[in-house]
Coordinates of C-alpha atoms and ligand atoms in Angstrom, one line a residue:
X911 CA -26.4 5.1 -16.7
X912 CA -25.4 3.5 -20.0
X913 CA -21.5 3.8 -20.9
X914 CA -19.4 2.4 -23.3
X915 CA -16.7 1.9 -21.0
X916 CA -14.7 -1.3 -20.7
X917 CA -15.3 -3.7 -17.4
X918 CA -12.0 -3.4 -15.6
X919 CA -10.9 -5.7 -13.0
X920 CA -8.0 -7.8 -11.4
X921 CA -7.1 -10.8 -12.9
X922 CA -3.8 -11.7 -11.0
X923 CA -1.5 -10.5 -7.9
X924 CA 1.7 -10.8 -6.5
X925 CA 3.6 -10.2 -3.7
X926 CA 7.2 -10.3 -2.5
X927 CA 8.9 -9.2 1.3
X928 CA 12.5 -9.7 1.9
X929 CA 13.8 -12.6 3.8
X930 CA 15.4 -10.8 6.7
X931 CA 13.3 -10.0 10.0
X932 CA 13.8 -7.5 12.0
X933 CA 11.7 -8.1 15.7
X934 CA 10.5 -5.7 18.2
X935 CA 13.1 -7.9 20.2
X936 CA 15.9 -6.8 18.0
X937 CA 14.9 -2.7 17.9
X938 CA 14.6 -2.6 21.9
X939 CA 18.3 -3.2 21.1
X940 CA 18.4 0.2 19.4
X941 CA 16.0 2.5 20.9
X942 CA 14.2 3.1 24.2
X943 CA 10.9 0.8 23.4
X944 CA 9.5 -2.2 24.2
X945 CA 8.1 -5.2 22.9
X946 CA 5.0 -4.7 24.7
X947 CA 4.8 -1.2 23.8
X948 CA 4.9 -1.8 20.0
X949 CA 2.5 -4.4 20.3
X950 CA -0.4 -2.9 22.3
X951 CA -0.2 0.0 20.4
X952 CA 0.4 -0.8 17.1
X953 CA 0.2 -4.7 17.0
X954 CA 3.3 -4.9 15.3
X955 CA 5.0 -8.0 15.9
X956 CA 8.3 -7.7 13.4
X957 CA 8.9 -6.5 9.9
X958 CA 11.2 -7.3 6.9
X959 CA 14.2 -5.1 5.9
X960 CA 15.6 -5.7 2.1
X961 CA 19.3 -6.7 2.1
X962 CA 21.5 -3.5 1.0
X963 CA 22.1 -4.4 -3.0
X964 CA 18.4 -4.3 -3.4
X965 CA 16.4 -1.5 -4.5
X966 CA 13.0 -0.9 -4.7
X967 CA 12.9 -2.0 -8.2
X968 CA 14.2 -5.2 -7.0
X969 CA 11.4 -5.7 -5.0
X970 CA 9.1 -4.8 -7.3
X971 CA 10.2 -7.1 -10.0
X972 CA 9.8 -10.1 -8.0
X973 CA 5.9 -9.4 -6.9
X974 CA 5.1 -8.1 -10.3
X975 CA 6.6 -11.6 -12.0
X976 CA 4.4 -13.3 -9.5
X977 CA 1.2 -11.4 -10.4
X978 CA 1.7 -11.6 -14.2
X979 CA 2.0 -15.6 -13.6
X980 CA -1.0 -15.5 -11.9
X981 CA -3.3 -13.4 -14.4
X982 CA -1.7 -15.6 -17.2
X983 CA -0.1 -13.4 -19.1
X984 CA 3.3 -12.2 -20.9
X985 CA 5.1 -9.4 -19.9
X986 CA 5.1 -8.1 -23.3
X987 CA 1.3 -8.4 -23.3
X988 CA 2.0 -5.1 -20.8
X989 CA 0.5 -2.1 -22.3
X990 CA 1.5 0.0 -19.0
X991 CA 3.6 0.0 -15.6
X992 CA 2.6 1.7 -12.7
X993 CA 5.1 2.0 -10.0
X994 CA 3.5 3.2 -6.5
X995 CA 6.2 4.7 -3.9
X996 CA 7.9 6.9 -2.1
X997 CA 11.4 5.3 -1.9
X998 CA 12.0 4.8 -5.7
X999 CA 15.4 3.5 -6.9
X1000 CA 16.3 7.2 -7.9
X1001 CA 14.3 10.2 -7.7
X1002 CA 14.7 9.9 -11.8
X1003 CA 14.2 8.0 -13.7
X1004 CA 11.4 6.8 -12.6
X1005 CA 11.4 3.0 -10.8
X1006 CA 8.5 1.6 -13.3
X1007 CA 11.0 2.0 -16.1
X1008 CA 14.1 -0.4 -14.6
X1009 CA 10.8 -2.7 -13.8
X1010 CA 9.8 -2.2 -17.5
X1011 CA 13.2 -3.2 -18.6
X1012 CA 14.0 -6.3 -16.1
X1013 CA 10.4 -7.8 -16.9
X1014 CA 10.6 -7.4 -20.3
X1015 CA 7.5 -5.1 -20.8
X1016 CA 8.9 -4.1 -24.4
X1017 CA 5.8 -2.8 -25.5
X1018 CA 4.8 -0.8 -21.7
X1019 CA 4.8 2.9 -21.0
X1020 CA 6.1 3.5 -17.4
X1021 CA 5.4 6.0 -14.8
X1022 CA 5.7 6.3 -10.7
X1023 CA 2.9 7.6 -8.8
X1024 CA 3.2 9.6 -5.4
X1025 CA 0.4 9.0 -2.5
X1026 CA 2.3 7.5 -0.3
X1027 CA 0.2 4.6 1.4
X1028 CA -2.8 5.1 -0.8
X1029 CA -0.7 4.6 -3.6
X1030 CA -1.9 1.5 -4.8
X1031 CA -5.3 2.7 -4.4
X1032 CA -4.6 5.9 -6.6
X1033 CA -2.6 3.4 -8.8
X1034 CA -5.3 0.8 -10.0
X1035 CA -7.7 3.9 -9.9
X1036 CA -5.8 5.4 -12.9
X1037 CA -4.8 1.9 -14.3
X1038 CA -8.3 1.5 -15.0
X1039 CA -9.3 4.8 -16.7
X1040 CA -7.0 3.8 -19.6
X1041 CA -8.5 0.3 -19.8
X1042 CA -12.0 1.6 -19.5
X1043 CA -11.7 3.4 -22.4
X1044 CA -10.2 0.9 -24.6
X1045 CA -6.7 2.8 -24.8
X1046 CA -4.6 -0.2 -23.0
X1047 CA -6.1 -3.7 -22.1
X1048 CA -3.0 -4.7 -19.2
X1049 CA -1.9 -2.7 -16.9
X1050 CA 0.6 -3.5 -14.1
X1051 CA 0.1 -2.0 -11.0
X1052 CA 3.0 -2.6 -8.0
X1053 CA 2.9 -0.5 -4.9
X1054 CA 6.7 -1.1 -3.6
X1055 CA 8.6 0.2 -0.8
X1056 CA 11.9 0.2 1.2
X1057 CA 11.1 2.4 3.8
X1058 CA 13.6 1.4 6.4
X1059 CA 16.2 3.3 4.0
X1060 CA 14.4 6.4 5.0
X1061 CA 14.2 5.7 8.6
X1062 CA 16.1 7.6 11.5
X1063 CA 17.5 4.5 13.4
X1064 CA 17.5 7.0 16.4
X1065 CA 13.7 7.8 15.8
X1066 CA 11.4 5.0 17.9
X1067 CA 8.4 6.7 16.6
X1068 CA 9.1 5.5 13.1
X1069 CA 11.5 2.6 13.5
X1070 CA 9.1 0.6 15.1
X1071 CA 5.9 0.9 12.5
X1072 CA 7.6 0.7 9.2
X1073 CA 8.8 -2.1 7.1
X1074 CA 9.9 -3.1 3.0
X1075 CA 8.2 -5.0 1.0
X1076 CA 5.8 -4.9 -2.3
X1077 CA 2.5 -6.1 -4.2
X1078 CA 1.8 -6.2 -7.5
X1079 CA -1.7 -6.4 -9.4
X1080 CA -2.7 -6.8 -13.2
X1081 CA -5.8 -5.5 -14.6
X1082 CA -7.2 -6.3 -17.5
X1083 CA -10.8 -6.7 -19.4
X1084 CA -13.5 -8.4 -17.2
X1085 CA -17.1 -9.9 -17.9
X1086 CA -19.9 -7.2 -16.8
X1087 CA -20.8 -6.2 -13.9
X1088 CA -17.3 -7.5 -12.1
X1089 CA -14.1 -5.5 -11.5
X1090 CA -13.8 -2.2 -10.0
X1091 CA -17.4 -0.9 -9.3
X1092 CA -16.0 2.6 -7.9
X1093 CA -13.6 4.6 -6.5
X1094 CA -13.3 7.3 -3.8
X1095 CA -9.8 9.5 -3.6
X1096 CA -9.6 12.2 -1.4
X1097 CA -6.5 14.7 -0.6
X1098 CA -5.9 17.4 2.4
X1099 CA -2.7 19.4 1.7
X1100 CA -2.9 21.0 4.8
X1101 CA -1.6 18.2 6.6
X1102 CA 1.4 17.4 4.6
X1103 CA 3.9 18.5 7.1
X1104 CA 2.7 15.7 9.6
X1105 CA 4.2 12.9 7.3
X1106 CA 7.5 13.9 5.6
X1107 CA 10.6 13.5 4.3
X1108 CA 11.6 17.0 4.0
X1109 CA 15.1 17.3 2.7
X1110 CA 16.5 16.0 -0.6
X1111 CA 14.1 17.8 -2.9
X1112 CA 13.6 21.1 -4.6
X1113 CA 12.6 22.6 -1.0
X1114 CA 15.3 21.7 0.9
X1115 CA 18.5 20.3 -1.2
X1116 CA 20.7 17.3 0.0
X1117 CA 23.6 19.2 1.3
X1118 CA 25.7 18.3 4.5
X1119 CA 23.6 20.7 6.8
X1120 CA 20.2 18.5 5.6
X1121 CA 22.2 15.1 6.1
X1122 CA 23.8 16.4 9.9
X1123 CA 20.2 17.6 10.9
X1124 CA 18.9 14.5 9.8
X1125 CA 16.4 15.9 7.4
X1126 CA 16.6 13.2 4.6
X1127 CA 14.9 10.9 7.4
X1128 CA 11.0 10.6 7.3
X1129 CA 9.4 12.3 10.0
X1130 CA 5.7 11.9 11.2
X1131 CA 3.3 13.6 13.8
X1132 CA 2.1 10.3 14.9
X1133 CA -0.8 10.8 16.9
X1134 CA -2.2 13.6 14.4
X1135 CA -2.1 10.9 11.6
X1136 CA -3.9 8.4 14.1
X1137 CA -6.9 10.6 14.2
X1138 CA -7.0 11.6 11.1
X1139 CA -7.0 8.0 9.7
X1140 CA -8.8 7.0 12.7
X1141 CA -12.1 9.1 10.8
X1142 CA -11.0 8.9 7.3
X1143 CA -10.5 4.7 6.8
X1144 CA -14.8 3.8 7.7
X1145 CA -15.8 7.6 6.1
X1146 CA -13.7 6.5 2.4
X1147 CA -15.3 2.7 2.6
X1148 CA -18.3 4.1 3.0
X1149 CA -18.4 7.1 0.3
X1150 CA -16.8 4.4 -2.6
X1151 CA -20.0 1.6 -1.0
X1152 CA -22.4 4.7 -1.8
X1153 CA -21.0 5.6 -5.2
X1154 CA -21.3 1.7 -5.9
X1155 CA -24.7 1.6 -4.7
X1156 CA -24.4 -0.5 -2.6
X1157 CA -24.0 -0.5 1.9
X1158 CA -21.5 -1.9 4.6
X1159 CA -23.9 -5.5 5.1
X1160 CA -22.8 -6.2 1.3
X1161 CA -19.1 -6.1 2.4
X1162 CA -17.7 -9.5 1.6
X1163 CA -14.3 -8.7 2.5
X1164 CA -12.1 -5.8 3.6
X1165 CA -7.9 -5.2 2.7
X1166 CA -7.3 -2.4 4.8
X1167 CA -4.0 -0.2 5.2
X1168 CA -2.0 -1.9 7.6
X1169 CA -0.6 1.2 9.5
X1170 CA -2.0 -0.1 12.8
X1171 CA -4.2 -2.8 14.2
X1172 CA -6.0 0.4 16.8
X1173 CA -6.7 2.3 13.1
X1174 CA -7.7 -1.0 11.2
X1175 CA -10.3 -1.8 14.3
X1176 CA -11.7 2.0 14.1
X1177 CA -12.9 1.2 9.9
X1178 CA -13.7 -2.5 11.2
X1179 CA -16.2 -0.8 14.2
X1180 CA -17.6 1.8 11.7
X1181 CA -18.3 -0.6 8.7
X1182 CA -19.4 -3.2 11.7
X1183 CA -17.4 -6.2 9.8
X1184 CA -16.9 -9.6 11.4
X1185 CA -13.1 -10.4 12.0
X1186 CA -13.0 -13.1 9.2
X1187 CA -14.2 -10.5 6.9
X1188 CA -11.4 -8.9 7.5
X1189 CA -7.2 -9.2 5.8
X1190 CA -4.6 -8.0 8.9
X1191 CA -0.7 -8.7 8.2
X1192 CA 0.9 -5.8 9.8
X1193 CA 1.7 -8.7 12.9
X1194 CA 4.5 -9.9 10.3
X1195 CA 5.1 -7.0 8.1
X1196 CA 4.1 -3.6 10.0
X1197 CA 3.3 -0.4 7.5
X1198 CA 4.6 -1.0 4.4
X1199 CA 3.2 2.0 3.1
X1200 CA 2.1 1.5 -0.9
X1201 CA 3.3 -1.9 -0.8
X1202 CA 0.5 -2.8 2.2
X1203 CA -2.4 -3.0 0.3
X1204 CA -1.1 -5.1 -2.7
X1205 CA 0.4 -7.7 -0.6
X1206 CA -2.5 -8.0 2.0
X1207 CA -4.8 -8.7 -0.8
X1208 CA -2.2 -10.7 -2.7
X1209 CA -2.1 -13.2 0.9
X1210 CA -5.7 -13.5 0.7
X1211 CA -6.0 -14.1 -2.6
X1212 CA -3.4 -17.0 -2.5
X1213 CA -5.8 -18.0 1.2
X1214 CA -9.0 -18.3 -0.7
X1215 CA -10.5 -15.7 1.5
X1216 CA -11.6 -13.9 -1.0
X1217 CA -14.1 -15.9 -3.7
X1218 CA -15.4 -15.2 -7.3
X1219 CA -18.2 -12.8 -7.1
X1220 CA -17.6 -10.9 -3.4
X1221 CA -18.1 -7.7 -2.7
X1222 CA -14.3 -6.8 -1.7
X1223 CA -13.0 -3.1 -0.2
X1224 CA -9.7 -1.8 -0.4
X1225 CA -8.9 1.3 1.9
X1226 CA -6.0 2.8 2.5
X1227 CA -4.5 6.6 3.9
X1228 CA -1.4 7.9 4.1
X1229 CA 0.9 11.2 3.7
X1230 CA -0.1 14.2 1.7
X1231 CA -2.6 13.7 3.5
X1232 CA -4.3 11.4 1.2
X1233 CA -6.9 8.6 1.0
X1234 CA -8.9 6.4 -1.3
X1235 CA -10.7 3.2 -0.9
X1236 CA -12.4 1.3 -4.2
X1237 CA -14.8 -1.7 -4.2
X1238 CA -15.0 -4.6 -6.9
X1239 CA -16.8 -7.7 -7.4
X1240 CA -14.2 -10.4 -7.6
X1241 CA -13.9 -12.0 -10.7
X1242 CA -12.2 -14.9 -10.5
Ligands
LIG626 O1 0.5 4.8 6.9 C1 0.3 6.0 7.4 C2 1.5 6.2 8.4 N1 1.3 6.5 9.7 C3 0.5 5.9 10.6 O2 -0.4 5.1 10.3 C4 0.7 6.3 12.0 C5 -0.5 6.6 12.8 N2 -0.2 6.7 14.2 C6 0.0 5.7 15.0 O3 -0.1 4.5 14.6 C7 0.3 6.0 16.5 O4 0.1 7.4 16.7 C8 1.7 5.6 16.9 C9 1.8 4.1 17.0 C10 2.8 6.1 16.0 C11 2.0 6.1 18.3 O5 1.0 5.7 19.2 P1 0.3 6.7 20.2 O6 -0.6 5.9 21.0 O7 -0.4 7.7 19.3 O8 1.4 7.3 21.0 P2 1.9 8.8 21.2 O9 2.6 9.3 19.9 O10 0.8 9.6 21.7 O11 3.0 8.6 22.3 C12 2.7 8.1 23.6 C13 4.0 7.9 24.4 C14 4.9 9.1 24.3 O12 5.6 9.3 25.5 P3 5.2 10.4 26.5 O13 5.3 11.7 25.8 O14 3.7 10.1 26.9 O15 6.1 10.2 27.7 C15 5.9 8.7 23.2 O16 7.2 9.3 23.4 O17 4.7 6.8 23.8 C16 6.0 7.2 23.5 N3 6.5 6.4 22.4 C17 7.1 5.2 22.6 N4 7.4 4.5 23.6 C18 8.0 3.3 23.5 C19 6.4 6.7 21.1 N5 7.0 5.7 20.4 C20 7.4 4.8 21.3 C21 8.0 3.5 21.1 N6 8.3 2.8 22.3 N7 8.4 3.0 19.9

């Protein structure tokens, strides 16, 4: 089909995860778990925590100055700033706009998107509609988190999966036939409850009853949301492969969702992938949520791994329930 719209791709990335570690070593110290039970079943090996004066903007700021180096650009050339999370710095105003300011994006509108671990994946989705159509040419796109804010240090189920951290892409104008080929985003409301934070919000105001039963904690049916992304991470890579016209042997190289290495081997089986195609972090960083895809691919950007012209997937899940997954031919 012949369009008019505008090649959009990625032309830099950026990452940035807090200096301190936090080991499986150091949470046996806090809850009844293991070492060896965190890393057969997850393959989490340690994660980052940010230091208490920073925010998610903080984070933010460093990986998008980092990715707007790489794509060789100004922050004023920003025409937009998308901000994917669900710890921003406030629940208003929204975290793009202190990144908008401390960047010096005079010229960027700002906005936060909610999909929780397939927020970057929603992000660049939308980034590249307005680029498409010629409305903006840059775009930032950061997926950020500080999720062990939200973490019940009594709660091993979530303690021991989550970490802080974020990633940063620009996209911009690219030649023909590179960039983002197509996208597949998917949402199941039904399943919201298994991945939460429940109290805080219009639902279920902060008051002393929500912060002594623990309610401003995140909360998550583990084993539902295993089997759920268990099915959904090789069925999304394969829908936005289809819509691309293109199959699995084309695959050049796959950034999963780093929620666990049992999930990541699940799409790995299903889209039949050699381990070299393939980005895995989550030893180092565990589930940063929207801040997992963008730094993956950032780390194997920065590694070569992934070369000018390859077929690259990014797949990702996460609360709402929600998914996505988007393929591109790499640019540069
Ligand atoms: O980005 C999206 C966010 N979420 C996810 O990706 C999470 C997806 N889910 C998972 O990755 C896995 O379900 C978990 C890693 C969270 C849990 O693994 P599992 O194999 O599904 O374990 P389970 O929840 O079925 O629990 C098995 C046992 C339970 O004990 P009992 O009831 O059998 O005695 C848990 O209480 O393991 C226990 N358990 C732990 N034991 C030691 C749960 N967490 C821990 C822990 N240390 N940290």
């Amino acid at each position: 089909m012949e369009t008019n719209l505008i090649p959009v791709g990625i032309i830099g990335t950026g990452s940035y995860v807090p200096d301190q570690v936090v080991t499986n070593k150091d949470l046996e110290k806090i809850v009844d778990t293991s070492d060896e039970w965190i890393v057969t079943r997850t393959g989490i090996s340690e994660r980052r925590k940010a230091q208490s004066h920073m925010a998610t903007s903080d984070l933010s700021i460093l990986a998008a100055q980092r990715a707007i180096e790489a794509a060789g650009i100004k922050p004023e050339d920003l025409d937009l700033i998308i901000v994917a999370t669900i710890t921003p710095d406030m629940f208003f105003p929204s975290t793009a706009c202190f990144v908008q300011e401390k960047i010096g994006a005079a010229k960027a509108a700002a906005f936060d998107l909610s999909a929780a671990c397939t927020g970057f994946i929603y992000g660049v989705s939308v980034a590249s509609q307005f680029i498409a159509t010629g409305m903006y040419k840059y775009v930032l796109v950061i997926g950020a988190e500080t999720l062990t804010r939200i973490l019940n240090p009594a709660d091993r189920n979530t303690l021991v999966i989550f970490g802080d951290g974020a990633g940063a892409a620009v996209l911009g104008p690219v030649e023909t036939g590179k960039g983002f080929l197509s996208f597949d985003l998917g949402s199941d409301g039904s399943g919201a409850e298994l991945l939460c934070q429940e109290g805080g919000g219009s639902r279920l105001p902060a008051s002393i009853e929500t912060i002594e039963k623990g309610k401003h904690y995140l909360t998550m049916a583990g084993n539902e949301v295993y089997k759920f992304a268990v099915r959904i991470m090789g069925e999304a890579s394969i829908k936005a492969l289809d819509k691309a016209g293109l199959t699995r042997e084309s695959v050049d190289f796959l950034v999963p969702h780093q929620a666990n290495i049992r999930i990541v081997d699940a799409a790995v089986k299903r889209l039949q992938l050699p381990a070299e195609k393939v980005y895995i972090n989550l030893d180092k960083y565990g589930n940063m949520s929207g801040a997992s895809i963008p730094v993956a691919l950032d780390e194997a950007v920065r590694k070569n791994k992934i070369k000018k012209d390859d077929i690259v997937v990014l797949v990702g899940f996460g609360a709402g329930l929600t998914w996505g997954s988007c393929v591109l031919r790499w640019n540069y």
